[in-house]
Amino acid sequence: MNRATDSHPGFTPRQGQYLAFIHAYTLVNGRPPAQADIQRCFRLTPPSVHQMLLTLERAGLISRRAGVPRSIAILVDRSVLPQLEPGHRQPVKFTVTGY
């Protein structure tokens, strides 16, 4: 078993974290994240997040609709997504507003 390809099929570890965040955010909030949500999670500048989204889109890992906010859709099977790894550089904080 080749860990490099089995752990991150078709994407880098960093791309996998973006995909895992988008998936988790969508499950928790019922809608995809805005770029600002991704920026806060990964503590990056808007251009860095935008560039990664373009890279993910070009690689066929996500799709977005031009001019439509929160339109990110994951195009890979969720079973290949890595576990989201919260750390000092990417804290994951969600506020539950109701049950």
Coordinates of C-alpha atoms in Angstrom, one line a residue:
M1 CA 0.0 0.0 0.0
N2 CA 1.4 3.4 -1.0
R3 CA 0.6 5.9 1.7
A4 CA 1.4 8.9 -0.4
T5 CA -1.2 8.1 -3.0
D6 CA -3.7 6.4 -0.7
S7 CA -3.8 9.2 1.9
H8 CA -4.3 12.0 -0.6
P9 CA -5.6 10.7 -3.9
G10 CA -5.4 13.4 -6.6
F11 CA -4.6 16.3 -4.2
T12 CA -1.9 17.6 -1.9
P13 CA -2.2 17.4 1.9
R14 CA -2.9 21.2 1.9
Q15 CA -5.6 20.9 -0.8
G16 CA -7.1 18.0 1.2
Q17 CA -7.4 20.3 4.2
Y18 CA -9.3 22.9 2.2
L19 CA -11.6 20.2 0.8
A20 CA -12.2 18.7 4.3
F21 CA -13.0 22.2 5.6
I22 CA -15.4 23.0 2.8
H23 CA -17.1 19.6 3.4
A24 CA -17.3 20.0 7.2
Y25 CA -18.5 23.6 7.0
T26 CA -21.2 22.6 4.5
L27 CA -22.4 19.8 6.8
V28 CA -22.5 21.9 9.9
N29 CA -24.0 25.1 8.4
G30 CA -26.1 23.7 5.6
R31 CA -24.4 25.8 3.0
P32 CA -20.9 26.1 1.6
P33 CA -18.4 28.5 3.1
A34 CA -17.7 31.9 1.7
Q35 CA -14.1 32.8 0.9
A36 CA -14.0 34.9 4.1
D37 CA -14.9 31.8 6.1
I38 CA -12.0 29.9 4.6
Q39 CA -9.7 32.8 5.1
R40 CA -10.6 32.9 8.8
C41 CA -10.1 29.2 9.2
F42 CA -6.7 29.0 7.6
R43 CA -5.6 32.5 8.7
L44 CA -4.7 33.5 5.1
T45 CA -5.1 36.6 3.0
P46 CA -8.0 36.8 0.6
P47 CA -5.7 36.4 -2.5
S48 CA -4.2 33.2 -1.0
V49 CA -7.6 31.7 -0.5
H50 CA -8.8 32.8 -3.9
Q51 CA -5.7 31.3 -5.6
M52 CA -6.2 27.9 -3.8
L53 CA -9.9 27.9 -4.9
L54 CA -8.8 28.5 -8.5
T55 CA -6.3 25.7 -8.2
L56 CA -8.9 23.3 -6.8
E57 CA -11.3 24.3 -9.5
R58 CA -8.8 23.8 -12.3
A59 CA -7.9 20.4 -10.9
G60 CA -11.6 19.4 -11.0
L61 CA -11.8 19.0 -7.2
I62 CA -14.5 21.6 -6.7
S63 CA -16.9 23.6 -8.9
R64 CA -18.2 27.1 -8.4
R65 CA -20.8 29.2 -10.2
A66 CA -19.5 32.6 -11.4
G67 CA -21.2 35.5 -9.5
V68 CA -23.0 33.2 -7.1
P69 CA -21.8 33.4 -3.5
R70 CA -21.3 30.3 -1.5
S71 CA -21.5 28.1 -4.5
I72 CA -18.5 25.8 -3.9
A73 CA -19.3 22.1 -4.4
I74 CA -16.9 19.3 -3.7
L75 CA -16.5 17.0 -6.7
V76 CA -14.6 14.2 -5.0
D77 CA -16.0 11.4 -3.0
R78 CA -16.1 12.3 0.7
S79 CA -14.6 9.0 1.6
V80 CA -11.2 10.1 0.1
L81 CA -11.2 13.4 2.1
P82 CA -8.7 13.5 4.9
Q83 CA -9.7 14.3 8.4
L84 CA -9.7 18.0 9.1
E85 CA -6.7 18.7 11.3
P86 CA -7.3 21.7 13.6
G87 CA -4.0 23.2 14.7
H88 CA -2.5 26.5 15.8
R89 CA -2.6 27.7 12.2
Q90 CA -6.1 26.7 11.4
P91 CA -8.4 26.6 14.4
V92 CA -11.9 25.3 13.7
K93 CA -14.5 27.2 15.6
F94 CA -18.2 26.8 15.0
T95 CA -20.9 28.6 16.9
V96 CA -24.1 26.6 17.3
T97 CA -27.1 29.0 17.3
G98 CA -29.8 26.5 17.9
Y99 CA -30.8 22.9 18.0

